[in-house]
Coordinates of C-alpha atoms and ligand atoms in Angstrom, one line a residue:
M188 CA -5.3 -4.4 -7.3
C189 CA -5.3 -7.5 -9.3
G190 CA -3.4 -10.5 -7.9
I191 CA -1.6 -13.0 -9.9
V192 CA -0.5 -16.7 -9.1
G193 CA 1.1 -19.0 -11.2
Y194 CA 2.6 -22.6 -10.8
A195 CA 4.5 -24.8 -13.1
G196 CA 5.5 -28.3 -11.2
S197 CA 4.7 -31.7 -10.4
E198 CA 1.9 -31.2 -8.1
Q199 CA -1.9 -30.5 -8.7
A200 CA -2.0 -26.9 -9.6
V201 CA -5.5 -25.8 -8.5
P202 CA -4.9 -26.2 -4.6
I203 CA -1.7 -24.2 -4.8
L204 CA -3.1 -21.6 -7.2
M205 CA -6.4 -21.3 -4.9
G206 CA -4.0 -21.1 -1.7
G207 CA -2.1 -18.3 -3.4
L208 CA -5.1 -16.2 -4.4
A209 CA -6.6 -16.3 -0.9
K210 CA -3.5 -14.7 0.3
L211 CA -3.7 -12.1 -2.3
E212 CA -7.5 -11.3 -1.4
Y213 CA -6.3 -8.5 0.6
R214 CA -5.4 -6.7 -2.5
G215 CA -8.9 -6.1 -3.4
Y216 CA -10.7 -7.9 -6.3
D217 CA -14.3 -8.3 -7.8
S218 CA -13.9 -11.6 -9.8
A219 CA -11.3 -14.4 -10.0
G220 CA -10.2 -17.2 -12.2
V221 CA -7.9 -20.1 -13.0
A222 CA -6.4 -21.5 -16.2
L223 CA -5.1 -24.9 -16.4
Q224 CA -2.9 -26.6 -18.9
Q225 CA -4.6 -30.0 -19.5
D226 CA -4.3 -32.8 -22.0
C227 CA -7.2 -31.6 -24.1
G228 CA -5.7 -28.0 -24.1
L229 CA -6.2 -25.0 -22.0
T230 CA -9.0 -24.9 -19.7
V231 CA -10.3 -21.5 -17.9
I232 CA -12.6 -21.4 -15.2
K233 CA -13.7 -18.0 -13.7
S234 CA -16.6 -16.1 -12.2
K235 CA -17.5 -12.5 -11.0
G236 CA -17.5 -12.4 -7.0
R237 CA -15.5 -13.8 -4.4
L238 CA -13.1 -16.7 -4.3
A239 CA -15.7 -18.9 -2.6
E240 CA -17.9 -18.5 -5.9
L241 CA -14.8 -19.8 -7.8
R242 CA -14.5 -22.7 -5.5
R243 CA -17.9 -23.6 -6.2
Q244 CA -17.3 -23.3 -9.9
L245 CA -14.2 -25.5 -9.8
E246 CA -16.0 -28.2 -7.6
T247 CA -18.7 -28.6 -10.4
A248 CA -16.3 -28.2 -13.4
G249 CA -15.5 -31.9 -13.6
D250 CA -11.8 -32.4 -14.7
T251 CA -9.6 -30.0 -13.1
R252 CA -6.5 -31.9 -13.2
G253 CA -3.2 -30.2 -14.2
T254 CA 0.2 -29.4 -12.7
V255 CA 0.6 -26.1 -14.7
G256 CA -1.7 -23.2 -14.3
L257 CA -2.3 -19.4 -13.6
G258 CA -4.7 -17.9 -11.0
H259 CA -6.0 -14.3 -10.9
T260 CA -8.0 -12.0 -8.9
R261 CA -9.4 -8.9 -10.9
W262 CA -9.9 -5.5 -9.7
A263 CA -11.8 -4.0 -12.6
T264 CA -10.4 -1.0 -14.7
H265 CA -11.4 -1.8 -18.2
G266 CA -15.1 -3.1 -18.1
E267 CA -17.5 -3.9 -15.1
P268 CA -16.7 -7.1 -12.7
S269 CA -18.3 -9.7 -14.5
D270 CA -17.6 -13.3 -15.7
L271 CA -16.6 -12.4 -19.2
N272 CA -14.2 -9.9 -18.0
A273 CA -12.8 -11.8 -15.4
H274 CA -9.1 -13.3 -16.1
P275 CA -7.8 -15.6 -17.3
H276 CA -8.5 -14.6 -21.0
L277 CA -8.1 -17.0 -23.8
S278 CA -7.1 -16.4 -27.2
Q279 CA -9.8 -16.6 -29.9
D280 CA -8.2 -19.9 -31.0
A281 CA -7.8 -20.9 -27.4
R282 CA -4.2 -21.6 -27.8
F283 CA -3.0 -19.0 -25.3
A284 CA -4.1 -18.0 -21.7
V285 CA -3.2 -14.8 -19.9
V286 CA -3.5 -13.1 -16.6
H287 CA -2.6 -9.4 -16.2
N288 CA -2.1 -6.8 -13.7
G289 CA -1.8 -3.2 -15.1
I290 CA -3.1 -1.2 -17.7
I291 CA -2.3 -1.4 -21.3
E292 CA -2.5 2.2 -22.6
N293 CA -2.3 1.7 -26.4
Y294 CA -4.9 -1.1 -26.2
I295 CA -7.3 0.7 -28.5
E296 CA -5.0 0.9 -31.3
L297 CA -4.0 -2.6 -30.9
K298 CA -7.5 -3.8 -30.7
Q299 CA -8.3 -1.8 -33.8
M300 CA -5.4 -3.7 -35.6
L301 CA -6.8 -7.3 -34.6
L302 CA -10.3 -6.3 -35.4
E303 CA -9.1 -5.4 -38.9
K304 CA -7.2 -8.8 -39.1
G305 CA -10.8 -10.5 -38.1
Y306 CA -10.2 -11.0 -34.4
T307 CA -13.4 -10.8 -32.1
F308 CA -13.4 -10.1 -28.6
Q309 CA -15.6 -11.5 -25.8
S310 CA -14.7 -9.1 -23.0
Q311 CA -14.1 -5.4 -22.6
T312 CA -10.8 -5.8 -21.4
D313 CA -7.3 -4.5 -22.5
T314 CA -5.9 -8.1 -21.4
E315 CA -8.0 -9.8 -24.2
V316 CA -6.0 -7.9 -26.6
I317 CA -2.9 -9.1 -25.2
V318 CA -3.9 -12.8 -25.5
N319 CA -5.2 -12.3 -29.2
L320 CA -1.7 -10.4 -30.1
L321 CA -0.1 -13.6 -28.7
A322 CA -1.9 -15.6 -31.2
Y323 CA -1.2 -13.2 -34.0
Y324 CA 2.4 -12.8 -33.6
D325 CA 3.0 -16.6 -32.3
T326 CA 6.5 -17.6 -33.8
G327 CA 6.1 -21.1 -32.3
D328 CA 8.4 -20.4 -29.3
L329 CA 6.7 -19.1 -26.1
L330 CA 9.3 -16.8 -24.9
D331 CA 9.9 -15.3 -28.2
T332 CA 6.2 -14.7 -28.8
V333 CA 5.8 -13.2 -25.2
L334 CA 8.7 -11.0 -25.8
K335 CA 7.4 -9.8 -29.4
V336 CA 4.2 -9.0 -27.9
R337 CA 6.0 -7.2 -24.8
N338 CA 7.4 -4.7 -27.2
K339 CA 4.1 -3.8 -28.6
L340 CA 2.5 -3.1 -25.3
G341 CA 2.5 0.4 -23.7
G342 CA 1.5 1.1 -20.2
S343 CA 1.9 -1.3 -17.4
Y344 CA 1.7 -5.1 -17.0
A345 CA 2.7 -8.2 -15.0
L346 CA 1.7 -11.0 -17.2
G347 CA 1.5 -14.7 -16.8
V348 CA 1.3 -16.6 -20.3
L349 CA 0.3 -20.3 -20.9
S350 CA 0.2 -21.9 -24.3
A351 CA -1.3 -25.0 -25.4
A352 CA 1.7 -25.7 -27.3
A353 CA 4.2 -25.3 -24.6
P354 CA 3.5 -27.9 -22.2
G355 CA 4.8 -27.5 -18.7
Q356 CA 5.7 -23.7 -19.2
I357 CA 4.7 -20.5 -17.9
V358 CA 6.3 -17.3 -19.3
A359 CA 6.3 -14.2 -17.0
V360 CA 7.1 -10.7 -17.9
R361 CA 6.6 -7.2 -16.2
K362 CA 6.8 -3.5 -16.6
D363 CA 5.8 -1.2 -13.7
S364 CA 3.4 -3.9 -12.0
P365 CA 5.0 -6.1 -9.4
L366 CA 5.8 -9.9 -10.2
I367 CA 8.1 -12.3 -8.2
V368 CA 9.2 -15.8 -8.7
G369 CA 9.7 -18.5 -6.2
L370 CA 11.2 -21.8 -6.3
C371 CA 9.8 -24.8 -4.6
K372 CA 10.7 -28.6 -4.4
S373 CA 7.9 -29.6 -7.0
G374 CA 8.6 -26.6 -9.3
A375 CA 8.4 -22.7 -9.9
L376 CA 5.8 -20.2 -8.8
M377 CA 5.2 -16.7 -9.6
A378 CA 3.0 -14.1 -7.8
S379 CA 2.2 -10.5 -7.4
D380 CA 3.2 -10.5 -3.7
I381 CA 5.2 -12.7 -1.1
P382 CA 2.0 -13.9 1.0
A383 CA 1.1 -16.1 -2.0
L384 CA 4.4 -17.8 -2.1
I385 CA 5.1 -18.1 1.7
A386 CA 3.7 -21.6 2.3
H387 CA 6.2 -22.9 -0.5
T388 CA 9.2 -20.6 0.0
R389 CA 10.8 -17.8 1.8
D390 CA 13.2 -16.9 -1.1
Y391 CA 11.9 -15.1 -4.1
Y392 CA 13.3 -13.3 -7.1
E393 CA 12.2 -9.9 -8.3
L394 CA 11.6 -9.6 -11.8
S395 CA 13.3 -6.2 -13.0
E396 CA 11.6 -3.9 -15.5
R397 CA 10.8 -5.7 -19.0
E398 CA 12.4 -8.8 -17.7
A399 CA 11.0 -12.2 -18.5
A400 CA 11.0 -15.5 -16.6
V401 CA 10.2 -19.1 -17.9
L402 CA 8.7 -21.2 -15.1
T403 CA 9.0 -25.0 -15.3
K404 CA 9.0 -28.0 -12.9
D405 CA 12.7 -27.8 -13.1
G406 CA 12.9 -24.2 -11.8
A407 CA 12.9 -20.8 -13.3
R408 CA 15.1 -19.0 -16.0
F409 CA 15.3 -15.2 -16.4
Y410 CA 16.0 -13.1 -19.3
N411 CA 17.0 -9.4 -19.6
V412 CA 15.3 -6.9 -21.9
N413 CA 17.5 -8.3 -25.0
R414 CA 16.5 -12.0 -24.2
E415 CA 19.9 -12.8 -22.7
P416 CA 19.8 -15.1 -19.7
V417 CA 20.5 -13.4 -16.5
S418 CA 21.4 -15.0 -13.2
K419 CA 19.3 -13.4 -10.3
T420 CA 20.0 -13.2 -6.3
P421 CA 16.9 -14.1 -4.4
Y422 CA 15.4 -12.0 -1.5
H423 CA 14.8 -13.7 1.6
V424 CA 12.0 -13.0 4.0
D425 CA 12.2 -13.9 7.6
W426 CA 8.5 -13.9 8.3
D427 CA 6.8 -17.1 9.3
I428 CA 3.6 -18.2 7.7
D429 CA 1.6 -16.7 10.5
A430 CA 2.9 -13.3 9.7
A431 CA 0.3 -13.4 6.8
S432 CA -2.3 -15.4 8.7
L433 CA -4.9 -14.1 11.1
G434 CA -3.4 -15.9 14.4
G435 CA -6.5 -16.0 16.0
Y436 CA -7.8 -12.5 15.3
E437 CA -11.2 -12.0 13.4
H438 CA -9.7 -9.5 11.3
F439 CA -6.1 -8.5 9.9
M440 CA -6.8 -5.0 10.9
M441 CA -7.1 -5.8 14.5
K442 CA -4.3 -8.1 14.4
E443 CA -2.2 -5.4 12.7
I444 CA -3.2 -2.6 15.3
M445 CA -2.2 -4.8 17.9
E446 CA 1.3 -5.5 16.4
Q447 CA 2.1 -1.8 16.4
P448 CA 4.4 -1.9 19.8
R449 CA 6.3 -4.5 18.4
V450 CA 7.0 -3.2 14.7
L451 CA 7.4 0.2 16.3
R452 CA 10.2 -1.4 18.4
D453 CA 11.8 -2.9 15.4
T454 CA 11.7 0.1 13.4
I455 CA 13.2 2.4 15.8
S456 CA 15.7 0.4 17.5
S457 CA 17.0 -1.0 14.2
K458 CA 18.0 2.7 13.2
I459 CA 19.7 4.0 16.5
H460 CA 23.3 3.0 17.2
D461 CA 25.5 4.5 19.7
G462 CA 23.2 7.2 20.5
E463 CA 22.8 8.5 16.8
V464 CA 20.2 7.7 14.0
V465 CA 21.9 5.5 11.4
F466 CA 20.2 4.5 8.0
P467 CA 22.3 1.7 6.5
D468 CA 20.9 2.4 3.0
V469 CA 21.1 6.2 2.9
S470 CA 24.6 7.4 1.7
L471 CA 23.8 11.2 1.6
T472 CA 27.2 12.9 2.8
R473 CA 26.8 16.0 5.3
A474 CA 27.6 18.2 2.3
Q475 CA 24.9 17.0 0.4
V476 CA 22.5 17.6 3.2
E477 CA 23.8 21.0 3.7
A478 CA 23.2 21.9 0.2
I479 CA 19.5 20.8 0.0
D480 CA 17.5 23.6 -1.6
R481 CA 14.1 22.1 -1.4
L482 CA 12.6 19.1 0.5
Y483 CA 9.5 17.5 -1.1
I484 CA 7.7 14.4 0.8
V485 CA 5.7 12.7 -1.7
A486 CA 3.1 9.8 -1.3
C487 CA -0.6 8.7 -1.4
G488 CA -3.3 8.3 1.1
S489 CA -2.0 7.5 4.5
A490 CA 1.7 7.7 3.4
A491 CA 1.0 11.4 2.5
H492 CA -0.7 11.9 6.0
A493 CA 2.6 10.5 7.5
G494 CA 4.4 12.7 5.3
M495 CA 2.4 15.8 6.7
V496 CA 3.7 14.7 10.2
G497 CA 7.0 14.6 8.7
K498 CA 6.8 18.0 7.4
H499 CA 6.2 19.5 10.8
V500 CA 8.5 17.6 12.7
I501 CA 11.3 18.2 10.1
R502 CA 10.8 21.9 10.2
R503 CA 10.7 21.8 14.0
V504 CA 13.7 19.5 14.7
A505 CA 16.0 20.0 11.8
G506 CA 14.8 23.5 10.8
L507 CA 14.3 22.6 7.2
S508 CA 11.2 23.7 5.3
A509 CA 9.5 20.7 3.5
E510 CA 6.7 20.4 1.3
V511 CA 4.2 17.8 1.0
E512 CA 2.8 16.6 -2.5
L513 CA 0.1 13.9 -3.3
A514 CA 2.1 11.8 -5.8
S515 CA -0.8 12.0 -8.1
E516 CA -0.3 15.7 -8.4
F517 CA 3.4 16.1 -7.9
R518 CA 4.5 15.8 -11.5
Y519 CA 1.8 18.2 -12.7
Q520 CA 2.7 20.9 -10.2
E521 CA 6.0 21.6 -12.1
P522 CA 7.9 21.1 -8.9
L523 CA 10.9 23.2 -8.5
L524 CA 13.7 20.4 -8.7
T525 CA 17.5 20.6 -8.9
D526 CA 20.3 18.3 -8.2
R527 CA 20.3 19.8 -4.9
S528 CA 16.6 19.0 -4.0
L529 CA 15.6 15.9 -1.8
V530 CA 12.5 14.0 -2.8
V531 CA 11.2 11.8 -0.1
I532 CA 8.8 9.2 -1.4
I533 CA 6.9 7.2 1.4
S534 CA 4.9 4.0 0.4
Q535 CA 4.1 0.8 2.4
S536 CA 3.8 -1.3 -0.7
G537 CA 6.6 0.2 -2.7
E538 CA 4.3 -0.4 -5.8
T539 CA 2.0 2.6 -5.8
A540 CA 1.9 3.7 -9.6
D541 CA 1.7 7.4 -8.7
S542 CA 4.5 7.3 -6.1
L543 CA 6.6 5.2 -8.4
A544 CA 6.0 7.6 -11.4
A545 CA 6.7 10.7 -9.0
L546 CA 10.0 9.2 -8.0
R547 CA 11.1 8.6 -11.7
Y548 CA 10.1 12.2 -12.6
A549 CA 12.3 13.3 -9.5
R550 CA 15.2 11.2 -10.8
E551 CA 14.8 12.5 -14.5
K552 CA 15.0 16.0 -13.1
G553 CA 18.1 15.1 -11.4
A554 CA 16.8 15.4 -7.7
K555 CA 18.1 13.1 -5.0
T556 CA 15.6 10.5 -4.2
L557 CA 14.9 8.6 -0.8
A558 CA 12.3 6.0 -0.2
V559 CA 10.5 5.2 2.9
V560 CA 9.1 1.7 2.0
N561 CA 8.0 -1.4 3.8
V562 CA 8.3 -4.0 1.2
L563 CA 11.8 -5.1 0.6
G564 CA 12.8 -5.1 -2.8
S565 CA 9.6 -3.3 -4.1
S566 CA 9.9 -1.2 -7.3
I567 CA 9.9 2.0 -5.2
A568 CA 12.8 0.4 -3.1
R569 CA 14.8 -0.5 -6.0
S570 CA 14.3 2.8 -8.2
A571 CA 15.3 5.1 -5.3
E572 CA 19.0 6.1 -4.6
H573 CA 18.5 6.0 -1.0
V574 CA 16.0 3.8 0.9
I575 CA 14.8 3.7 4.7
Y576 CA 12.7 0.3 5.3
T577 CA 10.0 0.5 7.8
N578 CA 9.9 -2.7 9.7
A579 CA 6.2 -3.3 10.0
G580 CA 6.2 -6.8 8.5
P581 CA 3.5 -7.7 6.0
E582 CA 0.3 -5.6 6.1
I583 CA -2.6 -7.4 4.9
A584 CA -5.8 -5.3 5.7
V585 CA -6.4 -2.9 3.1
A586 CA -6.6 -0.1 5.9
T587 CA -3.1 0.7 6.8
T588 CA -2.3 0.9 10.6
K589 CA 1.1 -0.7 11.6
A590 CA 2.8 0.7 8.4
Y591 CA 1.5 4.0 9.1
S592 CA 2.8 4.1 12.4
C593 CA 6.1 2.9 11.3
Q594 CA 6.2 5.5 8.7
L595 CA 5.5 8.0 11.5
A596 CA 8.6 6.6 13.4
V597 CA 10.8 7.2 10.3
M598 CA 9.7 10.7 9.9
Y599 CA 10.9 11.3 13.4
L600 CA 14.2 9.4 12.8
L601 CA 14.7 11.4 9.5
A602 CA 14.0 14.7 11.4
V603 CA 16.8 13.8 13.9
Y604 CA 19.2 12.6 11.2
L605 CA 18.7 15.7 9.2
G606 CA 18.9 17.9 12.5
R607 CA 22.3 16.3 13.3
A608 CA 23.8 16.4 9.8
L609 CA 22.8 20.1 9.6
G610 CA 24.4 20.7 13.0
R611 CA 21.0 22.0 14.3
L612 CA 20.4 19.4 17.0
S613 CA 22.8 19.6 20.1
D614 CA 24.1 16.6 21.6
E615 CA 21.5 16.9 24.8
D616 CA 18.4 17.6 22.4
N617 CA 19.4 14.5 20.3
A618 CA 19.7 12.4 23.3
S619 CA 16.6 13.7 24.8
L620 CA 14.5 13.1 21.5
L621 CA 16.0 9.6 20.9
K622 CA 15.1 8.6 24.5
E623 CA 11.5 9.7 23.9
L624 CA 11.4 8.0 20.4
Q625 CA 12.3 4.8 22.2
A626 CA 9.6 5.0 24.7
L627 CA 6.9 5.2 22.0
P628 CA 6.7 1.5 21.7
D629 CA 5.8 1.1 25.3
K630 CA 3.4 4.0 25.2
A631 CA 1.7 2.3 22.1
D632 CA 1.6 -1.1 24.1
A633 CA -0.3 1.0 27.0
L634 CA -2.6 2.5 24.4
L635 CA -3.8 -1.1 23.3
G636 CA -5.5 -1.2 26.5
C637 CA -7.9 1.3 25.3
K638 CA -9.6 -1.1 23.0
E639 CA -12.9 -1.4 25.2
T640 CA -13.1 2.2 25.6
M641 CA -13.1 3.0 21.9
Q642 CA -15.5 0.0 21.5
Y643 CA -17.8 1.8 23.9
Y644 CA -17.6 5.2 22.1
A645 CA -18.0 3.2 18.7
A646 CA -21.5 1.7 20.2
Q647 CA -22.7 5.3 20.7
Y648 CA -21.8 6.5 17.1
Y649 CA -21.8 3.9 14.8
G650 CA -25.0 4.8 13.3
A651 CA -23.8 8.4 12.6
K652 CA -24.4 10.0 9.4
D653 CA -21.4 12.2 9.5
I654 CA -18.4 12.3 12.0
F655 CA -16.0 15.3 11.8
L656 CA -12.6 15.5 13.1
I657 CA -10.7 18.9 14.1
G658 CA -7.2 19.5 15.1
R659 CA -4.4 22.0 14.6
N660 CA -1.0 21.6 13.0
L661 CA 0.2 18.0 14.0
D662 CA -3.1 17.0 15.5
Y663 CA -4.5 18.2 12.0
A664 CA -2.3 15.6 10.3
A665 CA -3.2 12.8 12.6
A666 CA -7.1 13.9 12.0
L667 CA -6.8 13.4 8.4
E668 CA -5.4 9.8 8.9
A669 CA -8.4 9.2 11.5
S670 CA -11.0 10.5 9.2
L671 CA -9.5 8.2 6.2
K672 CA -9.7 5.0 8.6
L673 CA -13.4 5.9 9.2
K674 CA -14.2 6.5 5.8
E675 CA -12.6 3.5 4.2
I676 CA -13.9 0.8 6.4
S677 CA -17.1 2.0 8.0
Y678 CA -18.4 4.1 4.9
I679 CA -19.5 6.8 7.4
H680 CA -19.0 10.1 5.7
S681 CA -16.1 11.8 7.7
E682 CA -14.1 14.9 7.3
A683 CA -11.1 16.4 9.0
Y684 CA -10.7 20.1 9.4
A685 CA -8.0 22.2 10.4
A686 CA -9.9 23.4 13.5
G687 CA -9.3 27.2 12.7
E688 CA -10.9 26.5 9.1
L689 CA -14.2 25.6 10.6
K690 CA -15.8 28.9 10.8
H691 CA -15.0 29.5 7.3
G692 CA -17.5 27.2 5.9
P693 CA -17.6 23.7 7.3
I694 CA -19.1 24.6 10.7
A695 CA -22.6 25.0 8.4
L696 CA -22.5 21.4 8.3
L697 CA -23.0 20.8 12.2
E698 CA -26.4 19.7 13.5
R699 CA -27.4 18.9 17.0
G700 CA -25.7 15.7 18.0
T701 CA -23.2 15.4 15.3
L702 CA -20.0 13.9 16.6
V703 CA -16.8 16.1 16.4
V704 CA -13.6 14.2 17.5
A705 CA -11.2 16.8 18.8
L706 CA -7.6 15.8 18.6
A707 CA -6.1 18.0 21.2
A708 CA -2.7 16.2 22.1
T709 CA -0.2 18.9 21.0
V710 CA 0.1 21.1 24.1
S711 CA 1.3 24.1 22.1
M712 CA -1.9 24.2 20.3
A713 CA -4.3 23.4 23.3
D714 CA -5.6 27.0 24.1
K715 CA -6.7 27.7 20.7
L716 CA -8.1 24.4 20.2
R717 CA -10.4 24.6 23.4
S718 CA -11.9 27.7 21.8
N719 CA -12.7 25.6 18.5
I720 CA -14.1 23.0 20.7
L721 CA -16.6 25.6 22.4
E722 CA -17.4 26.9 19.0
V723 CA -18.7 23.6 17.7
K724 CA -20.5 22.8 21.1
A725 CA -22.4 25.8 20.6
R726 CA -23.8 24.7 17.4
G727 CA -24.8 21.5 19.0
A728 CA -22.1 19.1 18.3
E729 CA -21.0 16.3 20.8
V730 CA -17.2 16.6 21.4
L731 CA -15.0 13.5 21.9
A732 CA -11.5 14.9 22.8
L733 CA -8.2 13.0 22.7
A734 CA -5.6 14.9 24.7
Q735 CA -2.5 14.2 26.7
E736 CA -2.8 12.7 30.3
G737 CA -3.1 15.4 32.7
D738 CA -4.6 18.2 30.6
E739 CA -6.9 19.3 33.2
K740 CA -8.5 22.4 31.1
I741 CA -9.6 20.2 28.3
K742 CA -12.0 18.6 30.7
T743 CA -13.9 21.7 31.1
V744 CA -15.2 21.9 27.5
A745 CA -15.2 18.3 26.0
D746 CA -18.3 15.9 26.6
A747 CA -16.1 13.0 26.5
L748 CA -12.2 12.9 27.1
F749 CA -9.8 9.8 26.1
E750 CA -6.3 10.5 27.6
V751 CA -3.2 9.3 25.8
P752 CA 0.3 8.8 27.3
R753 CA 2.5 12.1 27.7
T754 CA 4.8 12.5 25.2
P755 CA 6.4 15.8 23.5
D756 CA 4.2 17.4 21.0
I757 CA 6.1 16.1 17.7
F758 CA 5.4 12.5 18.7
T759 CA 1.6 13.1 19.5
P760 CA 0.2 11.6 16.3
S761 CA 1.6 8.4 17.1
M762 CA -0.4 8.3 20.4
T763 CA -3.9 9.6 18.9
I764 CA -3.8 7.5 16.1
I765 CA -4.0 4.3 17.9
P766 CA -7.5 4.9 19.9
M767 CA -8.8 6.3 16.6
Q768 CA -7.9 3.0 14.5
F769 CA -9.8 1.2 17.3
F770 CA -12.6 3.6 16.9
A771 CA -12.9 3.0 13.3
Y772 CA -12.6 -0.6 13.6
Y773 CA -15.4 -1.1 16.1
V774 CA -17.7 1.4 14.2
A775 CA -17.1 -0.8 10.8
A776 CA -17.6 -4.0 12.9
M777 CA -20.9 -2.7 14.4
R778 CA -22.1 -1.6 10.9
G779 CA -21.4 -5.2 9.8
M780 CA -18.6 -4.1 7.0
D781 CA -16.1 -6.0 5.4
I782 CA -13.3 -4.7 7.4
D783 CA -10.3 -6.1 5.7
K784 CA -11.5 -5.8 2.2
P785 CA -13.6 -2.7 2.0
R786 CA -15.5 -2.0 -1.2
N787 CA -13.9 -0.6 -4.1
L788 CA -10.4 -0.5 -2.5
A789 CA -7.3 -2.2 -3.2
K790 CA -4.2 -2.6 -0.9
S791 CA -1.7 -1.9 -3.6
V792 CA -2.8 0.7 -6.1
T793 CA -0.7 -0.3 -9.1
V794 CA -2.6 1.9 -11.6
E795 CA -2.4 5.6 -12.1
Ligands
M6R949 O1 1.3 1.3 -0.6 P1 1.4 2.9 -0.2 O2 1.6 3.2 1.1 O3 2.2 3.7 -1.3 O4 -0.2 3.2 -0.2 C1 -0.7 4.5 -0.4 C2 -2.0 4.5 -0.1 O5 -2.9 3.9 -1.2 C3 -2.7 3.9 1.1 O6 -2.1 4.4 2.3 C4 -4.1 3.9 1.4 O7 -4.5 5.3 1.4 C5 -4.5 3.0 2.4 N1 -5.7 2.3 2.1 C6 -5.1 3.8 3.6 O8 -5.4 3.0 4.7

């Protein structure tokens, strides 16, 4: 979703803003712009399209000097992608410039009020309402004015504000949309996410809900909701600059697929101590675990697919029944929550609006909340009572790969943790599961060698109109994720079905030569799945099966077979997903798609 960068300092702002925006491209955008404080007032340069177009405009714009400025990449919500709707927006009198991430839910009423006062609007955005409210409520003090306007806004916002009358200053404020502040030798920066700051600092401050910051070349001052100064402790990230750059790969997605053995090792090894699963930021007592009446796993997209795996594994290992809910639906299902319920929210970014709203809802209802999050200090991490971090490092490609794999690993660890706390997992079974779990990174490493094989299959099917995936139980959960990978980056229509459901309708879609990928790695499902493979073959489908090494019977039914390393059934999604990530990657590459930044998608979905 939208990306914000701001800089107030003593260096030229344009290169810093453009460098930061380039690091936020992964969030998804359709237009971009910058605003500069110049001697002549505020200057805005913006355009529809990619940053390359903005760069061209900057080159021909004449004087772009200025040491204080804001940059923005916009992912359209109110109004189509266009030059006019691009941010930053200027107030009618050109005294204020604003960049905004989020949605102002009461903007129609506010706009009406301004129209009645004689304001006119150039764009269809809610943001132009904010900037004109600043002009209308201007008190002469930038921070005061921003806070006054903030109190009128409903919905979500991360805002960066410049005023022609406040040279050297940026005011930032946020609610329900991420915003961080970093300090560097020449001044202060703000951004939607860490990669935009990493070239300048590895220490950053999170703005809390409705907090504000004033950035100048001398640093940053923070204010709470009542405008009282607050001192904040910075977070430190230990990634180096390479972690957020391509490092020789053509795409972040490929780099991130290849990083999976390492990040799985980091995630798993950091949570096993003396033969037991330990989560440092989880303080549930044994009595609280024993008292759990309902366990909900709530998430969106791939994180929900990891949750589906979690549901099966927690049931099998801990004997606890879990329900998986899409975060966007959770609140409307009227879930049965009590103070004994545990709601697990899974999110890579920790900023997904629906997941955050579901978490808050669960807290309001008195349930216990546990977040499984990748981004340290993110809104979801800060809002949950208990947190388990995935150690995937920065994930840039819109299509998640390594973060999903780490979420799976945390689901396995959580199942073992709950099984132990409930006394349902013997010492022997605990030791054996943890041994298998610790072996996963090496098996993932071995799977990286399948790259060329999956490239070969991709070459055969990249022209397909439809690709179906089938599986049962854990294989079905993995198939949903594999299908999403194909859809989002190759734009091939793909569906995943529980294999037993096919004959209840979807089998009508099969034509001669349609590719059906059968995930057949869970041994307990093998016999039944073979029958389903025969059913689709009888309708002319070509079947590529993924099964565990040594499954001889599958060879007799599949047209092609890819073997994954042997592992207990519960861990098989971690094995089958890696070849399917490669498959999706190569299919998309052969179709010439924008792999890291697929159309219409955003990395961090900060609107509901
Ligand atoms: O940051 P989150 O994990 O909360 O994001 C959830 C989904 O938006 C995300 O998994 C999405 O489905 C990915 N693009 C899938 O690759």
